CSV table of C-alpha atoms and ligand atoms in Angstrom, one decimal:
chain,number,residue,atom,x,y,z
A,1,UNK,CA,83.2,86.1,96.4
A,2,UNK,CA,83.6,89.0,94.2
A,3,UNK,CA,86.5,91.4,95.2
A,4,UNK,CA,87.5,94.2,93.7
A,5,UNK,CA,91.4,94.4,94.0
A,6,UNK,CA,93.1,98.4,93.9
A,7,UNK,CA,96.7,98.9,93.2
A,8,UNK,CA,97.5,96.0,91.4
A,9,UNK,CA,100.6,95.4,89.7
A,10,UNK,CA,101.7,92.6,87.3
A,11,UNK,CA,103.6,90.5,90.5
A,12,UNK,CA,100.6,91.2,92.4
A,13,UNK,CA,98.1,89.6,89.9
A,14,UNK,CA,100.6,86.4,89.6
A,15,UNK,CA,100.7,85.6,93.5
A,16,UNK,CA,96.9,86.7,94.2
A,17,UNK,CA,95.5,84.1,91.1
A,18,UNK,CA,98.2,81.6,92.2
A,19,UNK,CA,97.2,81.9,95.7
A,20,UNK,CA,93.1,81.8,94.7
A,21,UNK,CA,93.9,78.6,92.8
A,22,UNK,CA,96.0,76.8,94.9
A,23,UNK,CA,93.3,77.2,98.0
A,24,UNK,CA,90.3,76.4,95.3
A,25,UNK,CA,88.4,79.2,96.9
A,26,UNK,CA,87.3,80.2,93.7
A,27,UNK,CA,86.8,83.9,94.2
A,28,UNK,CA,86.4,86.2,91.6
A,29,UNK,CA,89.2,88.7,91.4
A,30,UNK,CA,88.7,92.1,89.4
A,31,UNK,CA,92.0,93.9,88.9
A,32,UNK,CA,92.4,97.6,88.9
A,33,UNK,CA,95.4,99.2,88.0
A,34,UNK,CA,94.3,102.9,90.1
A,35,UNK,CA,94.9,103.4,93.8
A,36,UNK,CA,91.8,103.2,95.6
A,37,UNK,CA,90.9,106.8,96.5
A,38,UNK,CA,87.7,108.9,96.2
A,39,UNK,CA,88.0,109.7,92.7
A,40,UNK,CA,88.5,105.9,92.1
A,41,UNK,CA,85.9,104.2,94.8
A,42,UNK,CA,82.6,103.7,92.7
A,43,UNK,CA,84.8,101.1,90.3
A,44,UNK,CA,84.6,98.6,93.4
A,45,UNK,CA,80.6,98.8,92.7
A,46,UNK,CA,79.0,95.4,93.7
A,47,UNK,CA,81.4,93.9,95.1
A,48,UNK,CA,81.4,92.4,98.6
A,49,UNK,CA,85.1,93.3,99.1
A,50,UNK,CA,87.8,95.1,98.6
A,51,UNK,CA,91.7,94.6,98.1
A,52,UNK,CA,94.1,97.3,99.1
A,53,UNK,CA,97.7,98.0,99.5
A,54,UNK,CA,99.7,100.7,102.1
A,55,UNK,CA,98.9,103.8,99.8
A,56,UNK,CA,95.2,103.2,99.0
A,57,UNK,CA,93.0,105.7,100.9
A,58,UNK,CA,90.8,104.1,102.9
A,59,UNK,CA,89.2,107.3,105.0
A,60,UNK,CA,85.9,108.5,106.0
A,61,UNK,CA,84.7,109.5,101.7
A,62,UNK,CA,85.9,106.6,100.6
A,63,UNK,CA,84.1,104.2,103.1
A,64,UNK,CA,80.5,106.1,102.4
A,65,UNK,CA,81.1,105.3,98.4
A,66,UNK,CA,82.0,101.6,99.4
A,67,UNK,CA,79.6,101.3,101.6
A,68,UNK,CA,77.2,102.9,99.4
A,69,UNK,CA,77.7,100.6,96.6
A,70,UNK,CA,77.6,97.5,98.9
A,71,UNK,CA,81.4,97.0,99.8
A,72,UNK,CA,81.3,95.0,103.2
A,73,UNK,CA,85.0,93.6,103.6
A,74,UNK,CA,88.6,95.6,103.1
A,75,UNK,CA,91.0,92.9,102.9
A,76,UNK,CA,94.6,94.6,103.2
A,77,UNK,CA,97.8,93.0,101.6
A,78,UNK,CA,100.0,94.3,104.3
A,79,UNK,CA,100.7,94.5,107.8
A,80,UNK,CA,100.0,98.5,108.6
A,81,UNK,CA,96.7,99.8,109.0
A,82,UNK,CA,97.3,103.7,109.1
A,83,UNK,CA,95.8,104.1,106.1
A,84,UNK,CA,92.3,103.4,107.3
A,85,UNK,CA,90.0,105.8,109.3
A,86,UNK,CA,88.9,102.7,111.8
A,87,UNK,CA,86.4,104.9,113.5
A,88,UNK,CA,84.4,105.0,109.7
A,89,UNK,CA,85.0,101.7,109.1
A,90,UNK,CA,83.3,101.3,112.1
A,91,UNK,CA,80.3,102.9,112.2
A,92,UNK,CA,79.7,102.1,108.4
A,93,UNK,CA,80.3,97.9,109.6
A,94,UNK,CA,82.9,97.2,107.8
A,95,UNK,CA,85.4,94.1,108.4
A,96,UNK,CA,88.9,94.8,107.9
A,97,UNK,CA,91.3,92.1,107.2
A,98,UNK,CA,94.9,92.5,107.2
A,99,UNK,CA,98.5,90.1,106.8
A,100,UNK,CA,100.0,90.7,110.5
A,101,UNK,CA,102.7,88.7,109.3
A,102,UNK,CA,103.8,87.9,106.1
A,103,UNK,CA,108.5,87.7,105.9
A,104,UNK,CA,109.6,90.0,108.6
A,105,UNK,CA,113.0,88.9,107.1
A,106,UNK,CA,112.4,90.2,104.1
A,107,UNK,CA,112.0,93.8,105.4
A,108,UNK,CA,114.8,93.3,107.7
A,109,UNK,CA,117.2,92.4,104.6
A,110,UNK,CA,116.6,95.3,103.1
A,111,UNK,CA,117.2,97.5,106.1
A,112,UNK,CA,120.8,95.9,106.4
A,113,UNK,CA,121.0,95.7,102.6
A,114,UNK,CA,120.9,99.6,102.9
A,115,UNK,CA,123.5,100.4,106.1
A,116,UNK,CA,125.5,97.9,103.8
A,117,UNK,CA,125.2,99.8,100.4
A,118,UNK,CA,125.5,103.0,101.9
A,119,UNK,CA,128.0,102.4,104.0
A,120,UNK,CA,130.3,100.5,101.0
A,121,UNK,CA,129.3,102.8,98.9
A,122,UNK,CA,127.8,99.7,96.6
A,123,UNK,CA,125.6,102.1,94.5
A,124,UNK,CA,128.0,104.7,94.0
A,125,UNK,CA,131.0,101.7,93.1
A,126,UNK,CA,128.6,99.9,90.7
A,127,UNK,CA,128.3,102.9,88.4
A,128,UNK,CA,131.8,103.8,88.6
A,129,UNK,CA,133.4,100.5,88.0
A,130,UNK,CA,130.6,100.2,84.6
A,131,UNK,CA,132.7,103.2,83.3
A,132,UNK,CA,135.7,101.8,83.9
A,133,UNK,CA,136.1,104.2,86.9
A,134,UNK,CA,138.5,102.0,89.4
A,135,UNK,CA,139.3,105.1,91.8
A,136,UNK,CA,138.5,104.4,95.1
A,137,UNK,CA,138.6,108.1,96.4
A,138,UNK,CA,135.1,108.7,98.4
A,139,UNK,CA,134.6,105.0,98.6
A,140,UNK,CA,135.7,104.8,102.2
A,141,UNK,CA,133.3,103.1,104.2
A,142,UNK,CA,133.9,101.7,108.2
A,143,UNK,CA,133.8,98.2,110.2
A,144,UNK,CA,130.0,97.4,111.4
A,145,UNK,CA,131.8,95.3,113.7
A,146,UNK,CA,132.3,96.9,117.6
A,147,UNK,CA,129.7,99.8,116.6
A,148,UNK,CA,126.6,101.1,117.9
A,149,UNK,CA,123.5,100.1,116.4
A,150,UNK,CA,120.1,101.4,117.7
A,151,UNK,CA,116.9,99.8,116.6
A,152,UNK,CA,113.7,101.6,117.6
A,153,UNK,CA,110.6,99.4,117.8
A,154,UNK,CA,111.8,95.5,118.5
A,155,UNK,CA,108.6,93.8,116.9
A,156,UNK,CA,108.7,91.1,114.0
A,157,UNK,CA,111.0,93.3,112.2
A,158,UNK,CA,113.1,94.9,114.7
A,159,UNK,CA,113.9,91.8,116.2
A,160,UNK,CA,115.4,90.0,112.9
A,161,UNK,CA,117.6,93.5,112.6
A,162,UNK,CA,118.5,93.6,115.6
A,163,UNK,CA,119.8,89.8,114.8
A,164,UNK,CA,121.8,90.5,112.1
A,165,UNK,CA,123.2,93.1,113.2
A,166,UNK,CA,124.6,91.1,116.5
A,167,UNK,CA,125.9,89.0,113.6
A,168,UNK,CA,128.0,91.4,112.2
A,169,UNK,CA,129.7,92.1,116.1
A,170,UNK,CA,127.5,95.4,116.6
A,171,UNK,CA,126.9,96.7,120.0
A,172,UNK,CA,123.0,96.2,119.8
A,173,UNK,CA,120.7,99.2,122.1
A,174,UNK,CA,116.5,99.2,121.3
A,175,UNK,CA,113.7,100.9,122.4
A,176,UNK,CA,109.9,100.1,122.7
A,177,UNK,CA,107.7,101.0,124.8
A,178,UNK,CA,106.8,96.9,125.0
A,179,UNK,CA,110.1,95.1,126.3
A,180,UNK,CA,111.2,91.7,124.0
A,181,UNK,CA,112.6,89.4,125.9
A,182,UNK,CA,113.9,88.3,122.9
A,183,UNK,CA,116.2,90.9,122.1
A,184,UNK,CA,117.6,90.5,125.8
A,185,UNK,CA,118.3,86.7,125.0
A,186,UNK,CA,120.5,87.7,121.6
A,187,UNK,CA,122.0,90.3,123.7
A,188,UNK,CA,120.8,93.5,122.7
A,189,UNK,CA,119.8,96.0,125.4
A,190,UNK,CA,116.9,98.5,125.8
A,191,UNK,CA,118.1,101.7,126.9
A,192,UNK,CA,115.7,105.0,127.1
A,193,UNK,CA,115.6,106.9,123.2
A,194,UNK,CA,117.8,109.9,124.5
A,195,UNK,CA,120.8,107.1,125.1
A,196,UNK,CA,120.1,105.6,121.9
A,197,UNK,CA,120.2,108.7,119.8
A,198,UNK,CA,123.5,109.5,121.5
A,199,UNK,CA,124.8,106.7,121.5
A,200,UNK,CA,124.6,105.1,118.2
A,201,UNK,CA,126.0,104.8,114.8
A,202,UNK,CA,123.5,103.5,113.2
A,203,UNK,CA,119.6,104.2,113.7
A,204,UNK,CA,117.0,101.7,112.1
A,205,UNK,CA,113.1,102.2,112.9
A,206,UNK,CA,110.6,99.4,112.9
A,207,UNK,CA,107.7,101.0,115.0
A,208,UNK,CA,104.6,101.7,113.0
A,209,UNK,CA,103.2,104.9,112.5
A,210,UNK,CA,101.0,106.0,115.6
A,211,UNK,CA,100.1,110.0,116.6
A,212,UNK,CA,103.1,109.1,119.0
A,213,UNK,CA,105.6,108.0,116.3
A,214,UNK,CA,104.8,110.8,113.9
A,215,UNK,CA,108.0,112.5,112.8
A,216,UNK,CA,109.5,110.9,115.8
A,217,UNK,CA,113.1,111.4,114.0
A,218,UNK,CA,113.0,115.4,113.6
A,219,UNK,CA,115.2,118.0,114.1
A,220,UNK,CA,115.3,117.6,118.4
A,221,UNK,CA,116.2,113.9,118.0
A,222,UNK,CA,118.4,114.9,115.0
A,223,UNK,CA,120.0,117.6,117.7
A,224,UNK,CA,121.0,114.3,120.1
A,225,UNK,CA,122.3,112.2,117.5
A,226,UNK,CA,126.0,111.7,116.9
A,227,UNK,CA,127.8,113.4,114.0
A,228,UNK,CA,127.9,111.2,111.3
A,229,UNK,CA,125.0,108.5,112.2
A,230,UNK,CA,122.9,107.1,109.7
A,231,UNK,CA,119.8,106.6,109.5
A,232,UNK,CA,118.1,103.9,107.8
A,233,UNK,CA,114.1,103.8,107.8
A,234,UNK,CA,112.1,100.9,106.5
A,235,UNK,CA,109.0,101.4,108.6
A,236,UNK,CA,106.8,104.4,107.6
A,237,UNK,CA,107.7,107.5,105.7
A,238,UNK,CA,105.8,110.0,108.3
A,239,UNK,CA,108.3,108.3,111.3
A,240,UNK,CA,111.1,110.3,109.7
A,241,UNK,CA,110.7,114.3,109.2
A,242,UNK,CA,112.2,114.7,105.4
A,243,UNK,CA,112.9,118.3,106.4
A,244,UNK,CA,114.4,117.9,109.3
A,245,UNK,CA,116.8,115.1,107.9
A,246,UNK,CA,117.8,117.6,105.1
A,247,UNK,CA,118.8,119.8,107.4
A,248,UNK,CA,121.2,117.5,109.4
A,249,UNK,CA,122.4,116.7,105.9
A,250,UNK,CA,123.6,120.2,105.0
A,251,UNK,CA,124.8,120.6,108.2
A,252,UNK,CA,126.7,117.1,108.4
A,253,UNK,CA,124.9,115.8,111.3
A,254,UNK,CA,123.8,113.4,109.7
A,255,UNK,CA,125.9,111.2,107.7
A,256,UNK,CA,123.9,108.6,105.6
A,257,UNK,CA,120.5,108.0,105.1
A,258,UNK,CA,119.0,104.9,103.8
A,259,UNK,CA,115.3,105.2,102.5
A,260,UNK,CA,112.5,102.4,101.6
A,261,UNK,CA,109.6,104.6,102.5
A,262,UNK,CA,109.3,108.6,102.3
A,263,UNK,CA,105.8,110.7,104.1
A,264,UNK,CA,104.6,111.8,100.9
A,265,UNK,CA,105.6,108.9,98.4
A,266,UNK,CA,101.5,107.7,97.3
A,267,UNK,CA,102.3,109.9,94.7
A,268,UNK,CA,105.1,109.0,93.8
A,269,UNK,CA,106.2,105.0,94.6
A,270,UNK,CA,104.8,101.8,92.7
A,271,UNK,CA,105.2,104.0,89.4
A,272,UNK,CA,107.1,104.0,86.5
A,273,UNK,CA,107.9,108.4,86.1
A,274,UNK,CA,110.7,108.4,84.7
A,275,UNK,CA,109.6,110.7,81.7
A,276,UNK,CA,107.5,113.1,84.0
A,277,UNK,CA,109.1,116.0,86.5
A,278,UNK,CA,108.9,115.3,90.0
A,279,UNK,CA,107.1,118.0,91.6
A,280,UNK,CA,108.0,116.9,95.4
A,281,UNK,CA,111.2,119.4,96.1
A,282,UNK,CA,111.8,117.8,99.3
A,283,UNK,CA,112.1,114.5,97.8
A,284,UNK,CA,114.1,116.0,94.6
A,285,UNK,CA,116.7,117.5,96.9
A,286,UNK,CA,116.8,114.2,99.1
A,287,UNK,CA,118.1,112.4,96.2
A,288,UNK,CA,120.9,115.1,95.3
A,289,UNK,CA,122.4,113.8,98.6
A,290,UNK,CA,125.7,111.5,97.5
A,291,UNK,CA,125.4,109.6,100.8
A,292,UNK,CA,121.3,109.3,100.3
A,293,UNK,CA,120.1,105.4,99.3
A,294,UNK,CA,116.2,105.5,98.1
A,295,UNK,CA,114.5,102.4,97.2
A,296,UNK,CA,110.6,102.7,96.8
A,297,UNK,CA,109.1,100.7,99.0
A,298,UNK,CA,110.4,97.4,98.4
A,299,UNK,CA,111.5,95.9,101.4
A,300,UNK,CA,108.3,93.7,101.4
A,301,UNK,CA,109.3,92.5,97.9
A,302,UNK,CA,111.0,89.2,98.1
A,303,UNK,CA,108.7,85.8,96.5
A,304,UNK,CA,108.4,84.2,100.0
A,305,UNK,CA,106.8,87.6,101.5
A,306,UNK,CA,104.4,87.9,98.2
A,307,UNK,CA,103.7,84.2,98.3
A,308,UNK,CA,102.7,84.5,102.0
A,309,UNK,CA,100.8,88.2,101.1
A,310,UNK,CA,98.2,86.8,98.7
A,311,UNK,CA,97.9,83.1,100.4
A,312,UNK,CA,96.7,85.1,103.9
A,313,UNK,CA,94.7,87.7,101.6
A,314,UNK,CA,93.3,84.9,100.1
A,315,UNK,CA,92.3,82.9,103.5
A,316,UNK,CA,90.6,86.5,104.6
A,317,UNK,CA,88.3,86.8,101.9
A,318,UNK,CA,87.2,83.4,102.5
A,319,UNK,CA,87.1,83.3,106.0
A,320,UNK,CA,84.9,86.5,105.4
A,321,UNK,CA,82.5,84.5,103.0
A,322,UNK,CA,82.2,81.6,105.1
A,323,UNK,CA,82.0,82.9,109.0
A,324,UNK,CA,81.5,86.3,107.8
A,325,UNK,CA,85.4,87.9,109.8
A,326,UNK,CA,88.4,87.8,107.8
A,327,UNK,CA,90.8,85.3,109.3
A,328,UNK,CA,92.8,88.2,110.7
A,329,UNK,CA,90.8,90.9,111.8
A,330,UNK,CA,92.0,94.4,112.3
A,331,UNK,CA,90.5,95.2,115.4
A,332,UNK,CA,88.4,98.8,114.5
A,333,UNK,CA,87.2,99.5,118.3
A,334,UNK,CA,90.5,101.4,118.9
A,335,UNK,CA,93.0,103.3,116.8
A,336,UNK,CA,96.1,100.9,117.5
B,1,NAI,P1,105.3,94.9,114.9
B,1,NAI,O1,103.9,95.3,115.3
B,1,NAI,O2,105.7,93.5,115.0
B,1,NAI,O3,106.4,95.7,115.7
B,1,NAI,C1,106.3,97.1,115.9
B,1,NAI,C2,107.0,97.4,117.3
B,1,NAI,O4,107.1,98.8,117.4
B,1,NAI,C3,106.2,96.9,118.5
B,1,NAI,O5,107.1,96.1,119.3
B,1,NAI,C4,105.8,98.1,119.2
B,1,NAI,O6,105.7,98.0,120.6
B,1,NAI,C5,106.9,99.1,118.8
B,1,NAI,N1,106.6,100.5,119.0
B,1,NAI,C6,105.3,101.1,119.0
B,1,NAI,N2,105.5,102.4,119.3
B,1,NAI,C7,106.8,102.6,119.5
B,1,NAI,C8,107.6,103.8,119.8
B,1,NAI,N3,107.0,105.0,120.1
B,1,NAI,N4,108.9,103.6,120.0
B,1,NAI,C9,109.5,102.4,119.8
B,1,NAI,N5,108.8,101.3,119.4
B,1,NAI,C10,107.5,101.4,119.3
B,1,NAI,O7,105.5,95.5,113.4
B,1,NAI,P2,106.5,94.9,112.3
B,1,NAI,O8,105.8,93.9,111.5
B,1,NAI,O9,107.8,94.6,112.9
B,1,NAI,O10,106.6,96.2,111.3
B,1,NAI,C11,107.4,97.3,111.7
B,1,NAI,C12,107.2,98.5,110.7
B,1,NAI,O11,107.6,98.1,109.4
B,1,NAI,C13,105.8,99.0,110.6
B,1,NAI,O12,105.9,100.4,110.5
B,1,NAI,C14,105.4,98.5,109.2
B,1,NAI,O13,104.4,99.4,108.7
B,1,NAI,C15,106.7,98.5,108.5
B,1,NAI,N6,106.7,97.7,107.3
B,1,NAI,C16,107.4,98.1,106.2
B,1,NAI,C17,107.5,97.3,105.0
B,1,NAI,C18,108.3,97.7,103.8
B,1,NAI,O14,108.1,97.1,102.8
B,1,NAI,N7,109.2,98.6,103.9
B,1,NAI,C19,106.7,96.0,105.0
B,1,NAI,C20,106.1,95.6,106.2
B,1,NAI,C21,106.1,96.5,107.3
């Protein structure tokens, strides 16, 4: 099948062709650099599907000019589907396929990788020590062990965190409005969100981003938080009000922050600007913050998550061709 694939990047070429070729499916892949957006829509002309990834636009405009042009399948290379209008993709028939699961680890890892680095001060020692800098003034960093952690949303993700972080001898509180029994069996606890913002040390979110989840870390919840937590947020930027966290900042209420996704970074993550000006103040003056840790989305970047990404991108499309349903559906009768 022919399937016009947006966003692509070198790595994402290698595990997609490997991934065609290894299940002999034989589709015919045509890479685009550009994220798919209205400006960018008409280059998936004849072709039966689309490949996104988490900042391609998939709303209401860009599903007419798919449509249009006789686009019938969006096969997503992640788990989140908030960047879709389903309601569109609906009424113009389109079937959406998605990778529900792909290394929950791997975006776990990267969530402890950052309370670690932040809390070591691993970025800040790196530099130091490469200019012969051995001073260990502002280096100070705390025990994990016998603190709070909170982890809000205890799916795939949260669950592996919440793991971990039991490994390290953390006191382990959740919340989700679904209850894991799972979490109760490693010993974690679900407690309402007011205890957990006053209770913990650390805060880690792994919900998705729903209307109910939107800026659900703003300046109120900042207001309940202990002094000094930190906040680490792998899940989705829009989760986490930058404004509000820049605030608790300057004021020292919060303490660390640990980044892999920002509200506003399509236009700024998966790029290479390091000879252009950032015009995103907010962002800008996030990263003059000494106990700040940004990565750009990269907590899905490990080779067994990629390897598992294309192989289930790969199945969709062919499960599409054949049965005419991507293996895993996104279901578009609801906003989930
Ligand atoms: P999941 O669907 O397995 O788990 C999400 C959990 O959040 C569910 O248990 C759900 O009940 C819970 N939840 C929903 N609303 C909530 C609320 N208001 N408060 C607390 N919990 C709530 O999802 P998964 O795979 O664990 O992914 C979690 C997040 O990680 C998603 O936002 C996803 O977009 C993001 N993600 C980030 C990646 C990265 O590279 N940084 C890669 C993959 C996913």
């Amino acid at each position: 099948m022919k399937v016009a694939v947006f966003s692509t990047r070198p790595y994402d070429r290698e595990f997609l062709d490997h991934a065609n070729e290894q299940s002999a499916a034989g589709h015919a892949l045509f890479y685009l650099e550009p994220r798919l957006n209205a400006h960018t829509a008409h280059l998936a002309a004849g072709h039966e599907g689309v490949c996104a990834f988490v900042n391609d636009q998939l709303g209401r405009a860009e599903l007419e000019i798919l449509a249009a042009n006789g686009t019938r399948l969006i096969a997503l290379r992640s788990a989140g589907f908030n960047n879709v209008d389903l309601a569109a993709a609906r009424e113009l028939g389109f079937q959406i396929g998605r990778v529900p699961a792909y290394s929950p680890d791997a975006i776990a890892e990267h969530a402890i990788a950052l309370i670690l680095s932040l809390n070591r001060k691993i970025h800040k020692a790196y530099a130091r020590v490469r200019e012969g800098n051995f001073a260990l003034e502002g280096l100070l960093g705390f025990d994990l062990k016998g603190k709070v952690a909170g982890v809000i949303g205890t799916g795939k993700i949260g669950i592996n965190v919440a793991r971990i972080l039991k490994g390290f001898g953390c006191e382990v509180v959740a919340s989700d409005p679904f209850e894991s029994a799972e979490l109760t069996a490693l010993g974690g606890r679900y407690v309402g969100i007011d205890e957990l913002l006053a209770r913990c040390d650390v805060i880690s979110l792994h919900c998705p981003l729903t209307p109910e989840t939107h800026h659900l870390i703003g300046r109120e919840a900042i207001a309940k938080m202990k002094p000094g937590v930190m906040l680490i947020n792998t899940s989705r930027g829009a989760v986490m009000d930058a404004r509000a966290v820049i605030a608790g900042l300057k004021n020292g209420k919060v303490g660390y922050v640990g980044l892999d996704v920002y509200e506003e970074e399509e236009d700024l993550f998966f790029e290479n600007l390091s000879d252009q000006v950032i015009r995103d103040d907010v962002f800008v003056r996030l990263m003059t913050f000494p106990n700040v840790l940004i990565t750009g989305h990269q907590g899905f970047f490990t080779r067994e998550a990629m390897t598992a990404i294309a192989g289930t991108t790969i199945d969709n499309i062919s499960a599409f061709e054949r049965d005419g349903a991507p293996l895993h559906p996104v279901p578009t009768e609801r906003k989930a």
